[in-house]
Amino acid sequence: MTSKLLCAAFILAALTLSITFSLQPDQQKVLLVSFDGFRWDYLYRVPTPHFHYVMKYGVHVKQVTNIFITKTYPNHYTLVTGLFAENHGIVANDMFDPILNKSFSLDTMNIYDSEFWEEATPIWITNQKAGHTSGAAMWPGTDVKIHESFPTHYMLYNESVSFEERVAKIIEWFTSKEPINLGLLYWEDPDDMGHHLGPDSPLMGPVISDIDNKLGYLIQMLKKANLWNTLNLIITSDHGMTQCSEERVIELDQYLDKEHYLLIDQSPVAAILPKEGKFDEVYEALAHAHPNMTVYKKEEIPERWHYKYNTRVQPIIAVADEGWYILQNKSEGLMLGNHGYDNALAEMHPIFLAHGPAFRKNFTKAAMNATDLYPLLCHLLGIPALPHNGSLSSVQDLLRPTAPRTVTHTQSPPPHHGSGKPGEHEQESNAYFIGVSLGSIIVIVFFITFFKHLIRSQIPALPDMQAEIAQPLLQA
Ligand SMILES: [Zn+2]
């Protein structure tokens, strides 16, 4: 009976120990990779053996709902803040802030004004405040000073820097004397070629194959650096891509007098700032102008887009149906592929795969939100998550069952614009340390009990042992 009890105690103690310490500090490394514009179904378009290798030995989420608008900068900022566009403030690639009286434009790379980024705090800053170091290879926003900080290591954005050079930097930072625990790696394709060729083009096949080879190169380099089994690799993207056509163009000049408004952002979500006293005129002229364009007054924007409560969202937005293009006029030219449309559309959705000590193997999950990545990252890094719009509990099944599950709440209270309360999520990391301490105490108590019983049970056998030892001495 006693031995059974002891056996149970031992198993319980071993289990507690393994659960508590299953994610060792050297396993809390995360490399977040974004292949811009990698639509979810590109994985099946041509053979993608390296992506499938990650899926087989890691996890795969089939449907990732990104945020509206489904553009590059808004979504990349969501991935590292967990916030909707109206909350993090990067509401488009091209913006005008009427309070700051300043513009932001990806087209001209006029994106370095800190004030546009400071409605949120990206994960690298929180990571560094927690005493860790981060490294970023061209991830959007990582070469901008935000809240007086840069990532510990970063590269100035330069699209001509090769993928291999970016990977080399990431590996260097992860293997240095003071290794980073968070790496962010960005690559411009297949977005660039998707815009140029259109996603339906057969020429997209080789583009996707090339990305698969790049992933293969990254895996090879991680293995060579002995990082493959200790680092948590997350591969995702910001949005998908849909086919456009010269047959599907909406020209604003056909409906509006150019003198009556400023066009802040174009297709597929036209951001329109009417000039003083011209709001009604502009709205009326546009409201029923085209059957494939829906026009909203700012206050009428659907709640599900979480795209209303920010001064950078213009008084009128016009949203094109999938595959349609909004232009001032046709002289501007269009791209054969585009994104930015309703985030409920499947073709706007990106990929999500992960591999590493924290993740399950060969596990497929049906769906997640892009906002859920941020609390997952914070959990893996063991750092406090700031208020966000995601939910760790809805993605926790991606993690190995033995990984510490320390979080009890399901969803962060959605922060409203400018009302974030840093600190609410510190309980997540505190809970981890409480778990570690409690686990250690339980283990120590069980081992003391175990050894006490062991010693006691061995005492009656001592006289016999002494006799055996004594005998040869007597013979001598
Ligand atoms: Zn993009």
Coordinates of C-alpha atoms and ligand atoms in Angstrom, one line a residue:
M1 CA 0.0 0.0 0.0
T2 CA 2.8 2.4 1.0
S3 CA 4.8 1.6 -2.1
K4 CA 1.7 2.3 -4.3
L5 CA 1.2 5.6 -2.6
L6 CA 4.9 6.4 -3.1
C7 CA 4.7 5.4 -6.7
A8 CA 1.7 7.7 -7.3
A9 CA 3.5 10.5 -5.5
F10 CA 6.6 10.0 -7.6
I11 CA 4.6 10.1 -10.9
L12 CA 2.7 13.2 -9.8
A13 CA 5.9 14.9 -8.8
A14 CA 7.6 14.0 -12.1
L15 CA 4.5 15.2 -14.0
T16 CA 4.5 18.5 -12.1
L17 CA 8.2 18.9 -12.8
S18 CA 7.8 18.3 -16.5
I19 CA 4.8 20.6 -16.9
T20 CA 6.4 23.4 -14.9
F21 CA 9.7 23.3 -16.7
S22 CA 8.7 22.0 -20.1
L23 CA 9.4 25.4 -21.7
Q24 CA 12.9 26.1 -20.6
P25 CA 14.3 29.6 -21.1
D26 CA 16.4 28.5 -24.0
Q27 CA 13.2 27.2 -25.7
Q28 CA 11.4 30.5 -25.3
K29 CA 12.9 31.8 -28.6
V30 CA 10.5 32.9 -31.3
L31 CA 11.2 33.7 -34.9
L32 CA 8.3 35.3 -36.6
V33 CA 8.4 35.3 -40.4
S34 CA 6.1 37.1 -42.9
F35 CA 6.0 36.3 -46.6
D36 CA 4.1 39.3 -47.7
G37 CA 0.8 38.5 -49.6
F38 CA 1.1 34.7 -49.2
R39 CA -2.6 33.7 -49.7
W40 CA -3.7 30.7 -47.7
D41 CA -4.3 28.5 -50.7
Y42 CA -0.9 29.1 -52.4
L43 CA 0.2 26.2 -50.2
Y44 CA -1.7 23.8 -52.6
R45 CA -1.2 25.7 -55.9
V46 CA 2.2 24.0 -56.7
P47 CA 4.2 21.5 -54.7
T48 CA 5.5 23.3 -51.5
P49 CA 7.5 20.6 -49.8
H50 CA 9.1 22.9 -47.2
F51 CA 5.8 24.4 -46.1
H52 CA 4.4 20.9 -45.9
Y53 CA 7.4 19.8 -43.9
V54 CA 6.6 22.5 -41.3
M55 CA 3.0 21.4 -41.3
K56 CA 3.9 17.7 -40.8
Y57 CA 6.2 18.4 -37.8
G58 CA 4.3 21.4 -36.5
V59 CA 0.9 23.1 -36.7
H60 CA -1.1 24.6 -39.5
V61 CA -4.2 26.9 -39.2
K62 CA -6.3 26.7 -42.3
Q63 CA -8.2 30.0 -42.1
V64 CA -6.7 33.1 -40.6
T65 CA -9.0 36.1 -40.5
N66 CA -6.8 39.2 -40.7
I67 CA -8.0 42.8 -40.0
F68 CA -9.7 45.3 -42.2
I69 CA -8.3 46.9 -44.2
T70 CA -6.4 43.9 -45.6
K71 CA -3.3 46.0 -46.4
T72 CA 0.3 45.5 -45.5
Y73 CA 1.1 48.1 -42.8
P74 CA -2.2 47.8 -40.9
N75 CA -1.9 44.0 -40.7
H76 CA 1.8 43.8 -39.9
Y77 CA 1.2 46.2 -37.0
T78 CA -1.7 44.0 -35.9
L79 CA 0.5 40.9 -35.8
V80 CA 2.9 42.6 -33.4
T81 CA 0.3 44.4 -31.2
G82 CA -2.9 42.2 -31.4
L83 CA -4.9 45.3 -32.1
F84 CA -7.5 46.2 -34.7
A85 CA -6.5 49.1 -37.0
E86 CA -8.8 51.6 -35.2
N87 CA -6.9 50.8 -32.0
H88 CA -3.3 50.7 -33.2
G89 CA -3.6 53.7 -35.5
I90 CA -2.0 52.3 -38.7
V91 CA -5.3 52.4 -40.5
A92 CA -3.9 52.3 -44.1
N93 CA -0.7 52.3 -46.1
D94 CA -1.6 55.9 -47.0
M95 CA -3.1 58.1 -44.2
F96 CA -3.8 61.7 -43.2
D97 CA -4.0 62.6 -39.5
P98 CA -6.1 65.8 -39.2
I99 CA -5.0 66.4 -35.6
L100 CA -1.3 66.1 -36.4
N101 CA -1.9 67.7 -39.8
K102 CA 0.5 65.1 -41.2
S103 CA 0.5 62.5 -43.9
F104 CA 1.8 58.9 -44.0
S105 CA 2.5 57.2 -47.3
L106 CA 4.0 53.8 -48.1
D107 CA 4.2 54.9 -51.8
T108 CA 6.8 57.5 -51.0
M109 CA 8.2 55.7 -47.9
N110 CA 7.1 58.6 -45.8
I111 CA 6.4 56.3 -42.9
Y112 CA 9.1 57.3 -40.3
D113 CA 7.1 59.8 -38.3
S114 CA 7.0 58.2 -34.8
E115 CA 3.6 59.8 -34.0
F116 CA 1.8 57.6 -36.4
W117 CA 3.0 54.5 -34.6
E118 CA 2.7 55.5 -31.0
E119 CA -1.0 54.7 -30.5
A120 CA 0.3 51.2 -29.8
T121 CA 3.4 49.6 -28.4
P122 CA 4.8 46.7 -30.6
I123 CA 6.0 43.5 -29.0
W124 CA 9.7 44.2 -29.4
I125 CA 9.5 47.1 -27.1
T126 CA 7.6 45.1 -24.4
N127 CA 10.1 42.3 -24.9
Q128 CA 13.0 44.6 -24.3
K129 CA 11.3 46.2 -21.3
A130 CA 11.1 42.7 -19.8
G131 CA 14.9 42.5 -20.0
H132 CA 15.2 40.6 -23.3
T133 CA 16.6 41.5 -26.7
S134 CA 15.0 41.5 -30.1
G135 CA 16.2 41.5 -33.7
A136 CA 14.3 42.6 -36.8
A137 CA 15.2 42.0 -40.5
M138 CA 13.0 44.6 -42.3
W139 CA 9.7 43.8 -40.6
P140 CA 7.5 46.9 -41.3
G141 CA 7.9 49.5 -38.6
T142 CA 11.1 48.0 -37.0
D143 CA 13.3 50.8 -38.3
V144 CA 11.0 53.5 -36.9
K145 CA 11.7 55.0 -33.5
I146 CA 8.6 54.1 -31.5
H147 CA 8.2 55.4 -27.9
E148 CA 11.9 56.4 -28.1
S149 CA 12.9 52.8 -28.9
F150 CA 14.1 50.6 -31.7
P151 CA 14.6 46.9 -31.7
T152 CA 17.9 45.9 -30.0
H153 CA 19.1 44.9 -33.5
Y154 CA 17.5 46.0 -36.7
M155 CA 18.2 46.6 -40.4
L156 CA 17.2 49.8 -42.2
Y157 CA 14.6 49.0 -44.7
N158 CA 16.1 48.3 -48.1
E159 CA 14.2 46.0 -50.5
S160 CA 17.4 45.2 -52.4
V161 CA 18.8 43.3 -49.4
S162 CA 18.5 39.6 -50.3
F163 CA 16.6 37.0 -48.3
E164 CA 19.8 35.2 -47.6
E165 CA 21.4 38.3 -46.0
R166 CA 18.3 38.9 -43.8
V167 CA 18.5 35.2 -42.7
A168 CA 22.2 35.6 -41.9
K169 CA 21.5 38.5 -39.6
I170 CA 18.7 36.7 -37.8
I171 CA 21.0 33.7 -37.2
E172 CA 23.8 35.9 -36.1
W173 CA 21.5 37.6 -33.5
F174 CA 20.1 34.3 -32.2
T175 CA 23.6 32.8 -31.8
S176 CA 25.5 35.8 -30.5
K177 CA 26.9 35.9 -26.9
E178 CA 23.8 37.8 -25.8
P179 CA 21.2 36.0 -28.0
I180 CA 17.9 37.6 -28.9
N181 CA 14.8 35.7 -27.9
L182 CA 12.6 37.4 -30.5
G183 CA 13.4 37.6 -34.2
L184 CA 11.2 39.2 -36.9
L185 CA 11.9 38.4 -40.6
Y186 CA 10.1 40.0 -43.5
W187 CA 10.2 39.2 -47.3
E188 CA 8.3 41.2 -50.0
D189 CA 7.1 38.3 -52.1
P190 CA 4.8 36.8 -53.2
D191 CA 3.1 40.2 -52.8
D192 CA 5.1 42.1 -55.3
M193 CA 4.7 39.5 -58.0
G194 CA 1.1 38.9 -57.1
H195 CA 0.3 42.6 -57.8
H196 CA 2.3 42.5 -61.0
L197 CA 1.0 39.2 -62.5
G198 CA -2.3 38.8 -60.8
P199 CA -2.8 35.7 -58.5
D200 CA -4.6 33.8 -61.3
S201 CA -1.6 33.9 -63.6
P202 CA 0.1 30.6 -64.2
L203 CA 3.4 32.5 -63.7
M204 CA 2.6 32.7 -60.0
G205 CA 3.5 28.9 -59.8
P206 CA 7.3 29.6 -60.0
V207 CA 6.9 32.6 -57.7
I208 CA 5.4 30.3 -55.0
S209 CA 8.0 27.6 -55.6
D210 CA 10.7 30.3 -55.1
I211 CA 9.2 31.2 -51.7
D212 CA 9.1 27.5 -50.8
N213 CA 12.8 27.3 -51.6
K214 CA 13.5 30.3 -49.4
L215 CA 11.7 28.6 -46.5
G216 CA 13.8 25.6 -47.2
Y217 CA 16.9 27.7 -47.0
L218 CA 15.8 29.2 -43.7
I219 CA 15.2 25.7 -42.3
Q220 CA 18.6 24.6 -43.5
M221 CA 20.3 27.6 -41.8
L222 CA 18.4 27.1 -38.6
K223 CA 19.4 23.4 -38.5
K224 CA 23.0 24.3 -39.2
A225 CA 23.0 26.8 -36.3
N226 CA 21.4 24.2 -34.0
L227 CA 18.3 26.3 -33.6
W228 CA 15.7 24.2 -35.4
N229 CA 14.7 22.2 -32.4
T230 CA 15.0 24.9 -29.8
L231 CA 13.4 27.8 -31.5
N232 CA 9.7 28.4 -32.2
L233 CA 9.3 29.3 -35.8
I234 CA 6.0 31.0 -36.9
I235 CA 5.4 31.6 -40.6
T236 CA 2.6 33.8 -41.5
S237 CA 1.6 36.7 -43.8
D238 CA -0.4 39.9 -43.8
H239 CA -3.1 39.2 -46.4
G240 CA -3.9 37.3 -49.6
M241 CA -4.5 38.7 -53.1
T242 CA -7.3 38.7 -55.7
Q243 CA -7.4 39.0 -59.4
C244 CA -8.2 42.4 -60.9
S245 CA -8.9 43.5 -64.4
E246 CA -9.1 46.6 -66.6
E247 CA -12.8 45.5 -67.1
R248 CA -13.5 46.2 -63.4
V249 CA -12.5 49.8 -62.8
I250 CA -14.5 52.5 -61.0
E251 CA -13.3 56.0 -61.9
L252 CA -14.1 58.6 -59.3
D253 CA -13.7 61.4 -61.9
Q254 CA -16.9 60.2 -63.5
Y255 CA -18.9 61.0 -60.4
L256 CA -17.1 63.7 -58.4
D257 CA -15.6 67.1 -58.9
K258 CA -11.9 66.9 -58.1
E259 CA -12.0 70.3 -56.4
H260 CA -14.5 69.1 -53.8
Y261 CA -12.4 66.5 -52.0
L262 CA -8.9 65.0 -51.2
L263 CA -8.3 61.4 -52.1
I264 CA -6.2 60.1 -49.2
D265 CA -6.1 56.5 -50.1
Q266 CA -7.2 54.6 -53.2
S267 CA -8.1 51.1 -54.0
P268 CA -9.9 49.0 -52.9
V269 CA -10.9 51.3 -50.0
A270 CA -11.0 54.9 -51.1
A271 CA -10.5 57.3 -48.2
I272 CA -12.2 60.5 -49.0
L273 CA -11.8 63.8 -47.2
P274 CA -14.4 66.3 -48.5
K275 CA -13.4 69.9 -48.5
E276 CA -15.1 72.3 -46.1
G277 CA -18.9 72.5 -46.7
K278 CA -18.7 69.8 -49.4
F279 CA -19.5 66.7 -47.4
D280 CA -23.2 66.3 -48.4
E281 CA -22.4 67.0 -52.1
V282 CA -19.6 64.5 -52.2
Y283 CA -21.5 61.8 -50.3
E284 CA -24.7 62.2 -52.4
A285 CA -22.7 62.0 -55.7
L286 CA -20.9 58.9 -54.6
A287 CA -23.5 57.0 -52.5
H288 CA -25.2 55.2 -55.4
A289 CA -22.6 55.9 -58.1
H290 CA -21.6 52.3 -58.9
P291 CA -23.1 48.9 -58.1
N292 CA -19.8 47.4 -57.2
M293 CA -18.8 50.1 -54.7
T294 CA -20.3 50.6 -51.3
V295 CA -20.0 54.1 -49.8
Y296 CA -20.1 54.6 -46.0
K297 CA -20.2 57.7 -43.9
K298 CA -17.6 57.1 -41.2
E299 CA -20.2 56.5 -38.5
E300 CA -21.9 53.9 -40.7
I301 CA -18.9 51.7 -41.2
P302 CA -19.8 48.2 -40.1
E303 CA -18.8 47.4 -36.5
R304 CA -17.3 44.0 -37.6
W305 CA -14.5 45.9 -39.4
H306 CA -13.4 47.7 -36.2
Y307 CA -12.5 50.6 -38.4
K308 CA -14.4 53.6 -37.1
Y309 CA -13.0 55.0 -33.9
N310 CA -9.8 56.7 -35.2
T311 CA -9.3 60.2 -36.5
R312 CA -7.2 58.8 -39.4
V313 CA -10.3 57.1 -40.8
Q314 CA -11.6 59.7 -43.2
P315 CA -15.3 61.0 -43.1
I316 CA -16.3 58.9 -46.2
I317 CA -14.9 55.6 -47.3
A318 CA -15.8 53.8 -50.5
V319 CA -15.2 50.1 -50.6
A320 CA -14.9 48.1 -53.9
D321 CA -16.3 44.7 -54.3
E322 CA -13.7 41.9 -54.6
G323 CA -11.7 42.2 -57.8
W324 CA -12.9 45.8 -58.5
Y325 CA -10.6 48.8 -58.6
I326 CA -11.2 52.4 -57.5
L327 CA -9.1 55.0 -59.4
Q328 CA -9.3 58.7 -59.8
N329 CA -9.3 57.9 -63.5
K330 CA -7.9 55.2 -65.8
S331 CA -4.8 57.3 -66.7
E332 CA -3.4 56.1 -63.3
G333 CA -3.1 52.5 -64.4
L334 CA -3.9 49.5 -62.2
M335 CA -2.2 46.3 -60.9
L336 CA -3.5 42.9 -62.0
G337 CA -3.6 41.7 -58.4
N338 CA -4.7 43.6 -55.3
H339 CA -5.8 43.3 -51.7
G340 CA -7.3 45.5 -49.0
Y341 CA -10.9 44.2 -49.5
D342 CA -13.3 43.0 -46.9
N343 CA -11.5 40.7 -44.4
A344 CA -14.4 38.2 -44.5
L345 CA -13.3 37.3 -48.1
A346 CA -11.3 34.0 -48.3
E347 CA -9.0 35.4 -50.9
M348 CA -7.8 38.0 -48.5
H349 CA -6.7 35.5 -45.9
P350 CA -3.0 34.7 -45.2
I351 CA -1.2 31.5 -44.0
F352 CA -0.3 30.4 -40.6
L353 CA 2.2 27.6 -39.7
A354 CA 4.4 27.0 -36.8
H355 CA 7.1 24.6 -35.6
G356 CA 9.1 24.3 -32.4
P357 CA 9.3 22.9 -28.9
A358 CA 6.2 24.7 -27.8
F359 CA 4.0 23.5 -30.7
R360 CA 2.2 20.3 -31.3
K361 CA 3.2 18.1 -34.2
N362 CA 1.1 17.3 -37.3
F363 CA -1.8 19.3 -35.9
T364 CA -4.3 21.2 -38.0
K365 CA -6.6 23.9 -36.7
A366 CA -9.6 25.2 -38.5
A367 CA -9.5 28.9 -37.8
M368 CA -8.0 31.8 -35.8
N369 CA -7.9 35.6 -35.9
A370 CA -4.7 37.4 -36.7
T371 CA -5.1 39.3 -33.5
D372 CA -4.6 36.1 -31.6
L373 CA -1.0 35.8 -32.6
Y374 CA 0.1 38.6 -30.2
P375 CA -1.0 37.0 -27.0
L376 CA 0.5 33.7 -28.2
L377 CA 3.8 35.4 -28.9
C378 CA 3.8 37.1 -25.4
H379 CA 3.0 33.7 -23.8
L380 CA 5.9 32.0 -25.6
L381 CA 8.3 34.8 -24.7
G382 CA 7.0 34.9 -21.1
I383 CA 6.3 38.6 -21.2
P384 CA 3.2 40.6 -20.2
A385 CA 0.8 41.2 -23.0
L386 CA -0.5 44.7 -23.2
P387 CA -4.3 45.2 -23.8
H388 CA -5.2 43.7 -27.2
N389 CA -8.1 42.4 -29.3
G390 CA -7.0 38.8 -29.5
S391 CA -7.5 35.7 -27.4
L392 CA -4.8 33.3 -26.2
S393 CA -7.3 30.7 -25.2
S394 CA -8.6 30.4 -28.8
V395 CA -5.1 29.4 -30.0
Q396 CA -3.8 27.5 -27.0
D397 CA -4.6 24.2 -28.6
L398 CA -1.7 24.8 -31.0
L399 CA 0.6 24.3 -28.1
R400 CA 1.9 21.0 -26.8
P401 CA -0.3 19.8 -23.9
T402 CA 2.8 19.8 -21.7
A403 CA 3.5 23.5 -22.3
P404 CA 2.6 25.6 -19.3
R405 CA -1.0 26.8 -19.5
T406 CA -1.0 29.7 -17.1
V407 CA -3.6 31.9 -18.5
T408 CA -7.1 31.8 -17.1
H409 CA -8.9 34.6 -19.0
T410 CA -10.1 34.1 -22.5
Q411 CA -10.2 37.5 -24.1
S412 CA -8.7 40.9 -23.4
P413 CA -11.2 43.6 -23.0
P414 CA -11.2 45.3 -26.4
P415 CA -9.3 48.5 -25.9
H416 CA -11.0 51.6 -27.2
H417 CA -9.0 54.2 -28.9
G418 CA -6.6 55.8 -26.6
S419 CA -7.9 54.0 -23.5
G420 CA -5.4 51.2 -23.2
K421 CA -4.5 50.2 -19.6
P422 CA -1.0 48.7 -19.7
G423 CA -0.6 46.2 -16.9
E424 CA -3.9 44.4 -17.1
H425 CA -2.1 41.4 -18.6
E426 CA 0.9 41.2 -16.3
Q427 CA -1.0 38.5 -14.5
E428 CA -0.2 36.2 -17.4
S429 CA 3.6 36.2 -16.7
N430 CA 3.1 36.4 -13.0
A431 CA 0.9 33.3 -13.2
Y432 CA 3.8 31.5 -14.9
F433 CA 6.2 32.3 -12.2
I434 CA 3.7 31.4 -9.5
G435 CA 3.2 28.1 -11.3
V436 CA 7.0 27.5 -11.4
S437 CA 7.4 28.3 -7.7
L438 CA 4.4 26.2 -6.7
G439 CA 5.5 23.3 -8.9
S440 CA 9.0 23.4 -7.3
I441 CA 7.6 23.3 -3.8
I442 CA 5.3 20.4 -4.6
V443 CA 8.2 18.5 -6.2
I444 CA 10.5 19.1 -3.2
V445 CA 7.8 18.1 -0.7
F446 CA 7.1 14.8 -2.6
F447 CA 10.8 14.0 -2.9
I448 CA 11.4 14.6 0.9
T449 CA 8.4 12.3 1.7
F450 CA 9.6 9.7 -0.8
F451 CA 13.1 9.5 0.6
K452 CA 11.9 9.5 4.2
H453 CA 9.7 6.4 3.4
L454 CA 12.6 4.8 1.5
I455 CA 15.0 5.2 4.4
R456 CA 12.5 3.9 6.9
S457 CA 11.6 0.9 4.8
Q458 CA 15.3 0.1 4.5
I459 CA 16.1 0.2 8.2
P460 CA 15.0 -3.5 9.1
A461 CA 17.4 -4.8 6.4
L462 CA 20.4 -3.1 7.9
P463 CA 21.4 -5.8 10.5
D464 CA 21.5 -8.5 7.7
M465 CA 23.7 -6.2 5.6
Q466 CA 26.0 -5.6 8.5
A467 CA 26.3 -9.4 9.1
E468 CA 27.2 -10.0 5.5
I469 CA 29.9 -7.3 5.6
A470 CA 31.1 -8.5 9.0
Q471 CA 31.5 -12.1 8.0
P472 CA 34.6 -11.8 5.8
L473 CA 36.2 -9.6 8.5
L474 CA 35.6 -12.4 11.0
Q475 CA 37.1 -15.0 8.7
A476 CA 40.2 -12.9 8.3
Ligands
ZN1 ZN 1.4 43.1 -47.9

